[in-house]
């Protein structure tokens, strides 16, 4: 304790000297903290009056579905309202007429552990206490890997199965699951559909989430657009096109939040609302002002943030400060400044509060000081803070536990949990049939606008087929043309299937969109697969018809309409199988490079075992015959096309003898003499297409169990990759 006290005194003296007018000349138009009435003179924290804990009256409205909170004016809030922290004027477009019934949420003794996540301890969050009230903004702040996102996900009930949660979470004073539609969660990384406008994107999201009539959902969408100040961007494409840029990062972030607002949730959780906006001061400020107005409608907002400007900091109602999973403070934002001052870490006048907090509790600064300990700046030492961060964290934690702020939090938690309030109810979901129809129509719209999705594949297939057709044109129907025609059909089936790899990026984007929607329970794996399948059928049929017609007539196959229709149907089914295979590989890797590499290897293996380079009955048995040649869809597609062309035909050998098409083909390819065997091959292709779709469904369900978070408050789990911040 003597070491802590001595280093704390050193820190206080250095911070005071750095804040003194002698060492710095304050700007006349920048005020960090002022006394009420003192509008032109910046003052230090030591000059401010002592703060007192305020009593909050909580009344549960049993007749309604909300909690009414009456908070007397506190000195801290009066300072904020009187101009202590400058706030920008609120935009007119952010005014809401519709009120939202919020809900109180309390977490008590919350501890989250992930085995092997941290080097010295498995505890990501340690005995955290706090609450959030309707109509307020509660921010969880801390440096990287402090447990911010983990705590947010634990409160929202979206932890992964590898984590364990100890403690209790109450909603309106009751232990209950958060039902569907009662809350919204916006992750740090969200996937938007760039080929849709903002209004279209939100409208399809409303159709997926909400039951009821279409006209009702249009009003909900307009409310969400108005709430997030997106009126000027409502009819603009999110991703833009070749002649127009897409939405800026700030507007994209607001669109992702607006998607959750179509449900009109009671509680809104946002992981890093300023993600990718740190460099853009205006966008970050506009985002927080918009969220502040959203909270003023009654919604309960809880979000994480790493760092903020002084103006943004002044918009927060309460702050939960974390470092290495330890709660260093919970309470009103300006009271946090008083807490740091009491602990011996007063904030310099010209420094942002969040910068000061993170400077004191971020252990990364120790390495910077160690590297630059011999450096000096214009004012002397390189850093005015000469206290070890670990000592500062212990000092702040000990000061908070023995302060009146911690006692006030416990008192408030007791008041919020001593009486059960109204239970949150589910708002209902759209039916599965409606979701399938919506996803099908949305996918059709996306595929028609994304030229890289099917239009590029259509052009590539037609150009390739034109090249193959001209190379193998003029073969005739003699016995000597059999081997060459087999080669033409093999090249056509194999390489047009290989060209389908061009659709891997589009499939990966579809899977990411589905994962984002499934994590928020907007749709399921089966609905996604059926919608994607129904939407892709017209485009695959267009590719199969155009490519088949070019190849069929250039190569000079048998001129019969029924045989042509079978050729088109066989190739269409082959494309369906290949589409399912591509989806399966993309579902496994979730990466463009590895998906393409895997698909190329699979196609090469299937080509080698398809029976063209060596007959199937002559292939080595253990691997190439069983199972590779039997799972290669090339085998059944080529067999069906050759049987369609040669079964029932004959070739003259000399003047008196003739052989059947089956006999002429035996030395070039292994087919069946049965005239109906081509339909058997078509059935096998169809079953393989169904099998690949079932495999994709299983993979998505497995991924859902691994990554999609269950909406629970008891025995919740945590994500082991990016959440411990």
mmCIF file with all atom_site columns, N, CA and C in Angstrom, residues 257-290:
data_model
loop_
_atom_site.group_PDB
_atom_site.id
_atom_site.type_symbol
_atom_site.label_atom_id
_atom_site.label_alt_id
_atom_site.label_comp_id
_atom_site.label_asym_id
_atom_site.label_entity_id
_atom_site.label_seq_id
_atom_site.pdbx_PDB_ins_code
_atom_site.Cartn_x
_atom_site.Cartn_y
_atom_site.Cartn_z
_atom_site.occupancy
_atom_site.B_iso_or_equiv
_atom_site.pdbx_formal_charge
_atom_site.auth_seq_id
_atom_site.auth_comp_id
_atom_site.auth_asym_id
_atom_site.auth_atom_id
_atom_site.pdbx_PDB_model_num
ATOM 1   N N  . UNK A 1 257 ? -28.028 -1.031 -37.581 1.00 0.00 ? 257 UNK A N  1
ATOM 2   C CA . UNK A 1 257 ? -28.830 -0.803 -36.370 1.00 0.00 ? 257 UNK A CA 1
ATOM 3   C C  . UNK A 1 257 ? -30.302 -0.681 -36.721 1.00 0.00 ? 257 UNK A C  1
ATOM 4   N N  . UNK A 1 258 ? -30.606 -0.029 -37.838 1.00 0.00 ? 258 UNK A N  1
ATOM 5   C CA . UNK A 1 258 ? -32.005 0.117  -38.248 1.00 0.00 ? 258 UNK A CA 1
ATOM 6   C C  . UNK A 1 258 ? -32.649 -1.233 -38.534 1.00 0.00 ? 258 UNK A C  1
ATOM 7   N N  . UNK A 1 259 ? -31.861 -2.218 -38.980 1.00 0.00 ? 259 UNK A N  1
ATOM 8   C CA . UNK A 1 259 ? -32.420 -3.551 -39.225 1.00 0.00 ? 259 UNK A CA 1
ATOM 9   C C  . UNK A 1 259 ? -33.009 -4.145 -37.953 1.00 0.00 ? 259 UNK A C  1
ATOM 10  N N  . UNK A 1 260 ? -32.376 -3.878 -36.809 1.00 0.00 ? 260 UNK A N  1
ATOM 11  C CA . UNK A 1 260 ? -32.911 -4.392 -35.549 1.00 0.00 ? 260 UNK A CA 1
ATOM 12  C C  . UNK A 1 260 ? -34.070 -3.548 -35.030 1.00 0.00 ? 260 UNK A C  1
ATOM 13  N N  . UNK A 1 261 ? -34.155 -2.309 -35.477 1.00 0.00 ? 261 UNK A N  1
ATOM 14  C CA . UNK A 1 261 ? -35.221 -1.436 -34.983 1.00 0.00 ? 261 UNK A CA 1
ATOM 15  C C  . UNK A 1 261 ? -36.574 -1.743 -35.602 1.00 0.00 ? 261 UNK A C  1
ATOM 16  N N  . UNK A 1 262 ? -36.612 -2.515 -36.686 1.00 0.00 ? 262 UNK A N  1
ATOM 17  C CA . UNK A 1 262 ? -37.910 -2.827 -37.289 1.00 0.00 ? 262 UNK A CA 1
ATOM 18  C C  . UNK A 1 262 ? -38.761 -3.680 -36.357 1.00 0.00 ? 262 UNK A C  1
ATOM 19  N N  . UNK A 1 263 ? -38.111 -4.341 -35.392 1.00 0.00 ? 263 UNK A N  1
ATOM 20  C CA . UNK A 1 263 ? -38.864 -5.119 -34.404 1.00 0.00 ? 263 UNK A CA 1
ATOM 21  C C  . UNK A 1 263 ? -39.343 -4.263 -33.238 1.00 0.00 ? 263 UNK A C  1
ATOM 22  N N  . UNK A 1 264 ? -38.898 -2.991 -33.209 1.00 0.00 ? 264 UNK A N  1
ATOM 23  C CA . UNK A 1 264 ? -39.211 -2.100 -32.083 1.00 0.00 ? 264 UNK A CA 1
ATOM 24  C C  . UNK A 1 264 ? -38.875 -2.774 -30.755 1.00 0.00 ? 264 UNK A C  1
ATOM 25  N N  . UNK A 1 265 ? -37.595 -3.076 -30.557 1.00 0.00 ? 265 UNK A N  1
ATOM 26  C CA . UNK A 1 265 ? -37.208 -3.825 -29.353 1.00 0.00 ? 265 UNK A CA 1
ATOM 27  C C  . UNK A 1 265 ? -37.264 -2.950 -28.099 1.00 0.00 ? 265 UNK A C  1
ATOM 28  N N  . UNK A 1 266 ? -37.452 -3.612 -26.954 1.00 0.00 ? 266 UNK A N  1
ATOM 29  C CA . UNK A 1 266 ? -37.402 -2.912 -25.672 1.00 0.00 ? 266 UNK A CA 1
ATOM 30  C C  . UNK A 1 266 ? -35.960 -2.592 -25.285 1.00 0.00 ? 266 UNK A C  1
ATOM 31  N N  . UNK A 1 267 ? -35.038 -3.505 -25.629 1.00 0.00 ? 267 UNK A N  1
ATOM 32  C CA . UNK A 1 267 ? -33.630 -3.357 -25.274 1.00 0.00 ? 267 UNK A CA 1
ATOM 33  C C  . UNK A 1 267 ? -32.813 -3.516 -26.547 1.00 0.00 ? 267 UNK A C  1
ATOM 34  N N  . UNK A 1 268 ? -31.818 -2.670 -26.707 1.00 0.00 ? 268 UNK A N  1
ATOM 35  C CA . UNK A 1 268 ? -30.948 -2.734 -27.878 1.00 0.00 ? 268 UNK A CA 1
ATOM 36  C C  . UNK A 1 268 ? -29.499 -2.851 -27.422 1.00 0.00 ? 268 UNK A C  1
ATOM 37  N N  . UNK A 1 269 ? -28.850 -3.944 -27.824 1.00 0.00 ? 269 UNK A N  1
ATOM 38  C CA . UNK A 1 269 ? -27.441 -4.177 -27.525 1.00 0.00 ? 269 UNK A CA 1
ATOM 39  C C  . UNK A 1 269 ? -26.634 -3.894 -28.791 1.00 0.00 ? 269 UNK A C  1
ATOM 40  N N  . UNK A 1 270 ? -25.577 -3.119 -28.655 1.00 0.00 ? 270 UNK A N  1
ATOM 41  C CA . UNK A 1 270 ? -24.727 -2.779 -29.798 1.00 0.00 ? 270 UNK A CA 1
ATOM 42  C C  . UNK A 1 270 ? -23.277 -2.999 -29.395 1.00 0.00 ? 270 UNK A C  1
ATOM 43  N N  . UNK A 1 271 ? -22.591 -3.818 -30.140 1.00 0.00 ? 271 UNK A N  1
ATOM 44  C CA . UNK A 1 271 ? -21.173 -4.051 -29.910 1.00 0.00 ? 271 UNK A CA 1
ATOM 45  C C  . UNK A 1 271 ? -20.375 -3.091 -30.799 1.00 0.00 ? 271 UNK A C  1
ATOM 46  N N  . UNK A 1 272 ? -19.750 -2.111 -30.162 1.00 0.00 ? 272 UNK A N  1
ATOM 47  C CA . UNK A 1 272 ? -18.934 -1.107 -30.856 1.00 0.00 ? 272 UNK A CA 1
ATOM 48  C C  . UNK A 1 272 ? -19.746 -0.351 -31.923 1.00 0.00 ? 272 UNK A C  1
ATOM 49  N N  . UNK A 1 273 ? -20.647 0.533  -31.515 1.00 0.00 ? 273 UNK A N  1
ATOM 50  C CA . UNK A 1 273 ? -21.392 1.308  -32.520 1.00 0.00 ? 273 UNK A CA 1
ATOM 51  C C  . UNK A 1 273 ? -20.498 2.220  -33.358 1.00 0.00 ? 273 UNK A C  1
ATOM 52  N N  . UNK A 1 274 ? -19.312 2.547  -32.849 1.00 0.00 ? 274 UNK A N  1
ATOM 53  C CA . UNK A 1 274 ? -18.386 3.413  -33.590 1.00 0.00 ? 274 UNK A CA 1
ATOM 54  C C  . UNK A 1 274 ? -17.309 2.608  -34.297 1.00 0.00 ? 274 UNK A C  1
ATOM 55  N N  . UNK A 1 275 ? -17.573 1.329  -34.549 1.00 0.00 ? 275 UNK A N  1
ATOM 56  C CA . UNK A 1 275 ? -16.604 0.493  -35.238 1.00 0.00 ? 275 UNK A CA 1
ATOM 57  C C  . UNK A 1 275 ? -16.380 1.020  -36.657 1.00 0.00 ? 275 UNK A C  1
ATOM 58  N N  . UNK A 1 276 ? -15.127 1.219  -37.019 1.00 0.00 ? 276 UNK A N  1
ATOM 59  C CA . UNK A 1 276 ? -14.719 1.798  -38.300 1.00 0.00 ? 276 UNK A CA 1
ATOM 60  C C  . UNK A 1 276 ? -15.067 3.283  -38.421 1.00 0.00 ? 276 UNK A C  1
ATOM 61  N N  . UNK A 1 277 ? -15.506 3.909  -37.335 1.00 0.00 ? 277 UNK A N  1
ATOM 62  C CA . UNK A 1 277 ? -15.854 5.324  -37.384 1.00 0.00 ? 277 UNK A CA 1
ATOM 63  C C  . UNK A 1 277 ? -14.919 6.177  -36.530 1.00 0.00 ? 277 UNK A C  1
ATOM 64  N N  . UNK A 1 278 ? -13.893 5.557  -35.937 1.00 0.00 ? 278 UNK A N  1
ATOM 65  C CA . UNK A 1 278 ? -13.023 6.298  -35.038 1.00 0.00 ? 278 UNK A CA 1
ATOM 66  C C  . UNK A 1 278 ? -12.295 7.434  -35.748 1.00 0.00 ? 278 UNK A C  1
ATOM 67  N N  . UNK A 1 279 ? -11.990 7.227  -37.024 1.00 0.00 ? 279 UNK A N  1
ATOM 68  C CA . UNK A 1 279 ? -11.248 8.252  -37.755 1.00 0.00 ? 279 UNK A CA 1
ATOM 69  C C  . UNK A 1 279 ? -12.132 9.367  -38.276 1.00 0.00 ? 279 UNK A C  1
ATOM 70  N N  . UNK A 1 280 ? -13.413 9.124  -38.286 1.00 0.00 ? 280 UNK A N  1
ATOM 71  C CA . UNK A 1 280 ? -14.346 10.134 -38.795 1.00 0.00 ? 280 UNK A CA 1
ATOM 72  C C  . UNK A 1 280 ? -15.098 10.726 -37.607 1.00 0.00 ? 280 UNK A C  1
ATOM 73  N N  . UNK A 1 281 ? -14.679 11.895 -37.184 1.00 0.00 ? 281 UNK A N  1
ATOM 74  C CA . UNK A 1 281 ? -15.246 12.513 -35.986 1.00 0.00 ? 281 UNK A CA 1
ATOM 75  C C  . UNK A 1 281 ? -16.716 12.847 -36.178 1.00 0.00 ? 281 UNK A C  1
ATOM 76  N N  . UNK A 1 282 ? -17.067 13.406 -37.343 1.00 0.00 ? 282 UNK A N  1
ATOM 77  C CA . UNK A 1 282 ? -18.448 13.828 -37.576 1.00 0.00 ? 282 UNK A CA 1
ATOM 78  C C  . UNK A 1 282 ? -19.385 12.622 -37.601 1.00 0.00 ? 282 UNK A C  1
ATOM 79  N N  . UNK A 1 283 ? -18.986 11.536 -38.292 1.00 0.00 ? 283 UNK A N  1
ATOM 80  C CA . UNK A 1 283 ? -19.829 10.336 -38.359 1.00 0.00 ? 283 UNK A CA 1
ATOM 81  C C  . UNK A 1 283 ? -20.022 9.717  -36.985 1.00 0.00 ? 283 UNK A C  1
ATOM 82  N N  . UNK A 1 284 ? -18.949 9.688  -36.191 1.00 0.00 ? 284 UNK A N  1
ATOM 83  C CA . UNK A 1 284 ? -19.059 9.123  -34.843 1.00 0.00 ? 284 UNK A CA 1
ATOM 84  C C  . UNK A 1 284 ? -19.996 9.955  -33.979 1.00 0.00 ? 284 UNK A C  1
ATOM 85  N N  . UNK A 1 285 ? -19.865 11.274 -34.066 1.00 0.00 ? 285 UNK A N  1
ATOM 86  C CA . UNK A 1 285 ? -20.733 12.138 -33.274 1.00 0.00 ? 285 UNK A CA 1
ATOM 87  C C  . UNK A 1 285 ? -22.187 12.032 -33.722 1.00 0.00 ? 285 UNK A C  1
ATOM 88  N N  . UNK A 1 286 ? -22.420 11.983 -35.029 1.00 0.00 ? 286 UNK A N  1
ATOM 89  C CA . UNK A 1 286 ? -23.777 11.839 -35.534 1.00 0.00 ? 286 UNK A CA 1
ATOM 90  C C  . UNK A 1 286 ? -24.390 10.509 -35.104 1.00 0.00 ? 286 UNK A C  1
ATOM 91  N N  . UNK A 1 287 ? -23.583 9.458  -35.102 1.00 0.00 ? 287 UNK A N  1
ATOM 92  C CA . UNK A 1 287 ? -24.077 8.155  -34.657 1.00 0.00 ? 287 UNK A CA 1
ATOM 93  C C  . UNK A 1 287 ? -24.542 8.213  -33.205 1.00 0.00 ? 287 UNK A C  1
ATOM 94  N N  . UNK A 1 288 ? -23.732 8.797  -32.330 1.00 0.00 ? 288 UNK A N  1
ATOM 95  C CA . UNK A 1 288 ? -24.074 8.813  -30.910 1.00 0.00 ? 288 UNK A CA 1
ATOM 96  C C  . UNK A 1 288 ? -25.239 9.760  -30.627 1.00 0.00 ? 288 UNK A C  1
ATOM 97  N N  . UNK A 1 289 ? -25.330 10.870 -31.371 1.00 0.00 ? 289 UNK A N  1
ATOM 98  C CA . UNK A 1 289 ? -26.485 11.755 -31.199 1.00 0.00 ? 289 UNK A CA 1
ATOM 99  C C  . UNK A 1 289 ? -27.768 11.037 -31.620 1.00 0.00 ? 289 UNK A C  1
ATOM 100 N N  . UNK A 1 290 ? -27.691 10.275 -32.693 1.00 0.00 ? 290 UNK A N  1
ATOM 101 C CA . UNK A 1 290 ? -28.861 9.516  -33.142 1.00 0.00 ? 290 UNK A CA 1
ATOM 102 C C  . UNK A 1 290 ? -29.265 8.476  -32.103 1.00 0.00 ? 290 UNK A C  1
#
